[in-house]
Coordinates of C-alpha atoms and ligand atoms in Angstrom, one line a residue:
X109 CA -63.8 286.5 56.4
X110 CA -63.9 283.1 57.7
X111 CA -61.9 280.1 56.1
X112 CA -64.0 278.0 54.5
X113 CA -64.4 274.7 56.0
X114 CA -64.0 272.7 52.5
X115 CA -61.1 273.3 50.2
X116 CA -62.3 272.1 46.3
X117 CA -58.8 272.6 44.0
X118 CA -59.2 271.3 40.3
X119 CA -56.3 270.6 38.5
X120 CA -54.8 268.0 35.8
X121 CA -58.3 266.0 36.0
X122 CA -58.3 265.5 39.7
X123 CA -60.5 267.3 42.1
X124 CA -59.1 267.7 45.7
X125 CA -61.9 268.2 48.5
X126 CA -60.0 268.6 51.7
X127 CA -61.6 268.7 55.4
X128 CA -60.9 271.8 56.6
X129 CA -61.3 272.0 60.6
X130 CA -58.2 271.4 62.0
X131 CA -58.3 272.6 65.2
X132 CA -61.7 270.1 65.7
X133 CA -60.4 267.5 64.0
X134 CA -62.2 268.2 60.7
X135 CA -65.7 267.2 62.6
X136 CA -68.6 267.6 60.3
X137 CA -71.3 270.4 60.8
X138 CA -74.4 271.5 58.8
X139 CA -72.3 274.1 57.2
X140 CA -69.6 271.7 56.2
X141 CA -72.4 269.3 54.6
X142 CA -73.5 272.6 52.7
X143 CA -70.3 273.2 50.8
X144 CA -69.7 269.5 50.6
X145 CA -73.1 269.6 48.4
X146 CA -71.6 272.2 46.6
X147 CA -68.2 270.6 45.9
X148 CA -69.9 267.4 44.8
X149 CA -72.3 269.8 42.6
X150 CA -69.5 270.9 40.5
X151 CA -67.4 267.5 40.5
X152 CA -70.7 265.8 39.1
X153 CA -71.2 267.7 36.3
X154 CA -67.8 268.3 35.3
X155 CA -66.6 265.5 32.6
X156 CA -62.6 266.4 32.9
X157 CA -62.7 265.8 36.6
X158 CA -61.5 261.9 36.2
X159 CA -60.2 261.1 39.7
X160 CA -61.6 262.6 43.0
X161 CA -59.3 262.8 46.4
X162 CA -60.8 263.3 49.9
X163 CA -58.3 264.1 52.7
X164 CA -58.8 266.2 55.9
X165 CA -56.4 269.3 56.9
X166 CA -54.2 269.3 59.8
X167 CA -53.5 266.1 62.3
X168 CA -57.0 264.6 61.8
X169 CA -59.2 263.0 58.5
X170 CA -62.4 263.8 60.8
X171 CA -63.8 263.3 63.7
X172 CA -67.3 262.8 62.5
X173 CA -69.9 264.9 63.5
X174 CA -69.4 267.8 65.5
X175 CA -71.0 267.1 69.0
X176 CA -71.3 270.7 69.4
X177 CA -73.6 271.2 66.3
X178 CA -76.9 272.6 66.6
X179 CA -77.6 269.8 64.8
X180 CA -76.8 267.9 67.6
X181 CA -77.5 270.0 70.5
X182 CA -80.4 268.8 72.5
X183 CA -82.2 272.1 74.9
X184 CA -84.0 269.3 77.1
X185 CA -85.7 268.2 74.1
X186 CA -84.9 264.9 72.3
X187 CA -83.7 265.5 68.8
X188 CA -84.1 263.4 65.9
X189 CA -80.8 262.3 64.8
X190 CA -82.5 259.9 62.1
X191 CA -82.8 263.6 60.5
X192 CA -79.6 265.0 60.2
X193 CA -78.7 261.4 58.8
X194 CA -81.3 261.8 56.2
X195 CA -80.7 265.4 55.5
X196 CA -76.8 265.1 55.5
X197 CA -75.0 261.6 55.5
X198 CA -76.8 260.1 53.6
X199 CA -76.7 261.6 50.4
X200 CA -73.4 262.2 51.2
X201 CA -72.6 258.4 50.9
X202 CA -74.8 258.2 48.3
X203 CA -73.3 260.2 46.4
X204 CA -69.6 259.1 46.9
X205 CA -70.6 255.6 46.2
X206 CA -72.5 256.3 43.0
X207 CA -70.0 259.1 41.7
X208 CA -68.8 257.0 38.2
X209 CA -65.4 258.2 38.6
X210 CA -62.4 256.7 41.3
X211 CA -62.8 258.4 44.8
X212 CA -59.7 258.0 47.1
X213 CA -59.5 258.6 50.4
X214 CA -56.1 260.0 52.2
X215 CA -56.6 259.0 55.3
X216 CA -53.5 262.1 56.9
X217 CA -55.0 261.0 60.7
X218 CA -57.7 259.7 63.3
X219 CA -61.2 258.9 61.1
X220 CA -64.0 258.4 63.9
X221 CA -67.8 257.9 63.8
X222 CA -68.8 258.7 60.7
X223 CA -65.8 260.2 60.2
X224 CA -64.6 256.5 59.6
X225 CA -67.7 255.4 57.5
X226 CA -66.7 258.5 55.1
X227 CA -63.5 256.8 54.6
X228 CA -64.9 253.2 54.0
X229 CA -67.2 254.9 51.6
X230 CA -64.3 255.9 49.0
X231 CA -63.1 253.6 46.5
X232 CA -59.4 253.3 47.1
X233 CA -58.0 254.0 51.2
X234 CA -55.0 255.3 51.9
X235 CA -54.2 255.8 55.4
X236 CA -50.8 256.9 57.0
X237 CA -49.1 254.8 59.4
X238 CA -50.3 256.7 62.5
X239 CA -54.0 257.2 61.5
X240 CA -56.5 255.2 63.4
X241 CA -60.1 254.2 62.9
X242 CA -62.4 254.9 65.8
X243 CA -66.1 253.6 65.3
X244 CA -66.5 256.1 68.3
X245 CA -70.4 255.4 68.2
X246 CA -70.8 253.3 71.0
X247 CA -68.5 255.5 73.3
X248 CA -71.7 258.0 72.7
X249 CA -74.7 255.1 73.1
X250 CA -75.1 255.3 69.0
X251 CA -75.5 253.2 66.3
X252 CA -72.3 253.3 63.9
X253 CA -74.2 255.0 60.7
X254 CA -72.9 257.0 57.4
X255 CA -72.7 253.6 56.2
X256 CA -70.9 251.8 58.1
X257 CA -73.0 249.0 59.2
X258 CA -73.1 248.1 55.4
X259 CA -69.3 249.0 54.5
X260 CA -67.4 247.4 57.6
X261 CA -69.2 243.3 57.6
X262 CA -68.3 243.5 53.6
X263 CA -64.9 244.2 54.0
X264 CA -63.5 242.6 57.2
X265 CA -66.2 239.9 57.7
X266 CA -69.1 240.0 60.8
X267 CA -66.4 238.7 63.6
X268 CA -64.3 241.7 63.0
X269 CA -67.2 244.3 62.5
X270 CA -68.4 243.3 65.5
X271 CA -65.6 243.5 67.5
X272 CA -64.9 246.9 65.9
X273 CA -68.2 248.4 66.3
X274 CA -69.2 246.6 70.4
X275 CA -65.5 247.6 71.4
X276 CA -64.7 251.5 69.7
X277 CA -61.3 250.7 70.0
X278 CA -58.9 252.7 67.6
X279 CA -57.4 250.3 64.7
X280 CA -54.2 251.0 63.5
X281 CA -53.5 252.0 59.9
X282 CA -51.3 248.5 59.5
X283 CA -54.3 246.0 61.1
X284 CA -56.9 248.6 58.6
X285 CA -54.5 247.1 55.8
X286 CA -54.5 243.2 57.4
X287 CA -58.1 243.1 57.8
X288 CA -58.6 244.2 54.5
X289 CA -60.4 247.6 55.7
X290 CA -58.3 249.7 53.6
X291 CA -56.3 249.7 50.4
X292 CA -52.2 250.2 51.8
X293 CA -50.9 251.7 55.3
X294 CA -48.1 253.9 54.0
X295 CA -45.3 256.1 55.9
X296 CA -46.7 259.3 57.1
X297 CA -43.8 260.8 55.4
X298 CA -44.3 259.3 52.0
X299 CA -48.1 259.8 52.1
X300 CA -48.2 262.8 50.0
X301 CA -46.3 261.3 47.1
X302 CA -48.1 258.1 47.3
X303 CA -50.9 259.8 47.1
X304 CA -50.2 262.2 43.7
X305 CA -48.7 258.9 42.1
X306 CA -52.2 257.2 42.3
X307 CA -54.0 260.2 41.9
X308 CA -52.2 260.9 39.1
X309 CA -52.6 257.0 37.7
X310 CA -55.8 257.6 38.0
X311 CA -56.8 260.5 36.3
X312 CA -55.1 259.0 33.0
X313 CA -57.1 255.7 32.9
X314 CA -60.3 255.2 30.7
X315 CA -62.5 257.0 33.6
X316 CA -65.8 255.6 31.6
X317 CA -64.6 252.0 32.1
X318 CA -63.6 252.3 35.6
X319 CA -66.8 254.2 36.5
X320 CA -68.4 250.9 35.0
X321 CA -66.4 249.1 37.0
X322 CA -67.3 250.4 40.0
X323 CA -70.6 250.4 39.7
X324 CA -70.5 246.7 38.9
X325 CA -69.0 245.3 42.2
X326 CA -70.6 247.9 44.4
X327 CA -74.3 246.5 42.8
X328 CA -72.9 242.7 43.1
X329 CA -73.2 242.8 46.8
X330 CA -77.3 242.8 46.2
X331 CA -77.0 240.6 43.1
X332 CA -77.1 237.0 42.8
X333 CA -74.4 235.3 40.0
X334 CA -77.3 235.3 37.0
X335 CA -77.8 239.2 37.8
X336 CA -74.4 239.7 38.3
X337 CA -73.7 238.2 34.9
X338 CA -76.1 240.3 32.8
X339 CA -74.9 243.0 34.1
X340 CA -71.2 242.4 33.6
X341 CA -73.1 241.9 29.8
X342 CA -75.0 245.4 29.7
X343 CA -71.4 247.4 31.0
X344 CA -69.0 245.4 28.3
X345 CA -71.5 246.2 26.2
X346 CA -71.2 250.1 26.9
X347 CA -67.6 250.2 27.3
X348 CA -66.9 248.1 24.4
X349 CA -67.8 251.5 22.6
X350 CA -66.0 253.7 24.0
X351 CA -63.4 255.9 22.6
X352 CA -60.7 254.7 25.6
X353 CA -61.2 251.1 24.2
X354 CA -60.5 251.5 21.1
X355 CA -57.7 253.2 21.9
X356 CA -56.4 250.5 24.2
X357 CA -57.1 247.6 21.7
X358 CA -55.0 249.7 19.4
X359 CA -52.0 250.6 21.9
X360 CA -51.5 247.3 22.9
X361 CA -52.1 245.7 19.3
X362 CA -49.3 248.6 18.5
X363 CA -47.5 248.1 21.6
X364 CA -47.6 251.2 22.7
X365 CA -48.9 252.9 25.7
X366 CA -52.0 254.2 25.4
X367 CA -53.3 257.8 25.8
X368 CA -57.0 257.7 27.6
X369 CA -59.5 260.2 27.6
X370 CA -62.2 259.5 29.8
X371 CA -64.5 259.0 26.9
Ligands
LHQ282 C1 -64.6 267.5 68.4 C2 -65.0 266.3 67.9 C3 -66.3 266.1 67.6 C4 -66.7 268.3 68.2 C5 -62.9 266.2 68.4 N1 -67.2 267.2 67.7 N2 -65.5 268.5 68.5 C6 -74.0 261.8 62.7 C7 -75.1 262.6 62.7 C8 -76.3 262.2 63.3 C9 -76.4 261.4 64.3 C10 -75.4 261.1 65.1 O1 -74.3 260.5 64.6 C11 -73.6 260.9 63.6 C12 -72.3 260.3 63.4 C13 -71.2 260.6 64.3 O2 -70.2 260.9 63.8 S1 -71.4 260.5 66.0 C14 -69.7 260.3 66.5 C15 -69.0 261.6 66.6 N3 -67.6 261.5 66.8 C16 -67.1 261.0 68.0 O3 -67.7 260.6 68.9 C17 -65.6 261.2 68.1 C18 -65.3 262.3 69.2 N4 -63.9 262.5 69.3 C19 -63.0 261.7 69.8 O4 -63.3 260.7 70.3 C20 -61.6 262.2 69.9 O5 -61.6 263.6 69.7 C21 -60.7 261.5 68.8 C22 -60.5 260.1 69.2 C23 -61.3 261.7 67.4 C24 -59.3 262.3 68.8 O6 -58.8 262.3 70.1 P1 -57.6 263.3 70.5 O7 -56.5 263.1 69.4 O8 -57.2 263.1 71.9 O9 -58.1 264.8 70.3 P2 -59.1 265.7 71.2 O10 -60.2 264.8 71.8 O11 -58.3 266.4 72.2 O12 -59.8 266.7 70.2 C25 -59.2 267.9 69.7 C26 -60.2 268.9 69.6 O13 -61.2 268.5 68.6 C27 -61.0 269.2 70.9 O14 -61.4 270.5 70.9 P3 -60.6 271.6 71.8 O15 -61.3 272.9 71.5 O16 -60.9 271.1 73.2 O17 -59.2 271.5 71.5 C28 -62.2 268.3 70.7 O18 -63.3 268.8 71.5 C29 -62.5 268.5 69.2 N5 -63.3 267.4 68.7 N6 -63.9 265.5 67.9 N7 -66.8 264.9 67.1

């Protein structure tokens, strides 16, 4: 039998999906998109999964979609990539962005097309030193997509998108971190640990509040201050009853360190 091409392992509240093509870079077919589904499926519905981790196996994150997909494979016939965006990406990214619990991307080595926007969908990026970002679209005569027209002007401002997106050239882990594109550059060597420390941070935090939380800024990009306000409002409001805020009032009032559920 064939490996699969995503590895889901649950354990202590965090649930690892890793990319698992190596010897193509972890580039993205329909298949892959399948078991993703699947993964995300189970992750979704299950409440003690309180931190989610997305790497990619081998020397790569991903090289986006696999060019040699027959998803991608033309016959003489123009194909409708709008499609496999709609069908695939799409919810993908939906789904990643909307997920009320942390998703943290490792970022282990070269993220291009939307191998990249994948990344800059996740909530927290860690990249090693000797990853790069390649918005390899234009090298192909495409549009950057998965997301990444939205993502990249947001986080590193229009001058910089632009120059990332028009130019395809690789950005280093360190200018990712300068530019505000990702969350720390970190030694390749110490990625691993860095990784399980924040993972493991994570996964013992009051899950309800910080799926709240990241909710509320991703929504504040459409919002205007008033909106943004009653919102903030409607959230306390839900949070303010949970059983992890309680808890917290009650550790700190203590001063103690407080044991979070995720409820
Ligand atoms: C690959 C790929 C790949 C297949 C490396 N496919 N085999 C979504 C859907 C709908 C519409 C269209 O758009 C999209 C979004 C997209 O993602 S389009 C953009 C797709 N990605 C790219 O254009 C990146 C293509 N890859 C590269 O530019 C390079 O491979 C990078 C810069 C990622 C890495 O370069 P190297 O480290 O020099 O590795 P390599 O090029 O030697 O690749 C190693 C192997 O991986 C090689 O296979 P082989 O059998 O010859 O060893 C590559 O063919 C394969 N590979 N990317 N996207």
């Amino acid at each position: 039998m064939s490996e699969p091409t995503i590895l889901l392992h649950i354990m202590d509240g965090v649930a690892t999906i890793t990319l698992n093509r190596p010897d193509k870079l972890n580039a993205l077919t329909e298949d892959m998109h399948g078991e993703l589904e699947r993964a995300l499926d189970r992750i979704e519905i299950d409440r003690a999964i309180r931190a989610v981790l997305l790497t990619g196996a081998g020397r790569a994150f991903c090289a986006g979609q696999d060019l040699g997909d027959r998803a991608m494979v033309t016959e003489g016939d123009l194909i409708d990539l709008g499609d496999t965006l709609e069908r695939f990406y799409n919810p993908l990214i939906r789904r990643l962005t909307r997920l009320e619990r942390p998703v943290v991307c490792a970022v282990n080595g070269v993220a291009a097309g939307a191998g990249a926007s994948l990344a800059l969908a996740c909530d927290i990026v860690l990249a090693a030193r000797s990853a790069r970002f390649v918005q390899a679209f234009a090298n192909i005569g495409l549009v950057p997509d998965s997301g990444g027209t939205w993502h990249l002007p947001r986080l590193v401002g229009l001058a910089r998108a632009l120059g990332i997106t028009l130019l395809a050239e690789p950005i280093t882990a360190e200018q990712a971190e300068a530019w505000g594109l990702i969350w720390r550059a970190v030694d390749d060597d110490r990625l691993s640990d860095e990784v399980n420390q924040l993972m493991q941070r994570l996964s013992t935090r009051a899950t309800y509040g910080l799926g709240l939380t990241k909710r509320a800024l991703r929504l504040s990009f459409n919002h205007s201050l008033d909106q943004q306000l009653e919102l903030e409002r409607d959230l306390q409001r839900q949070a303010g009853h949970t059983e992890d805020y309680r808890e917290g009032v009650a550790a700190f009032l203590a001063r103690r360190e407080p044991t979070f559920r995720g409820r």
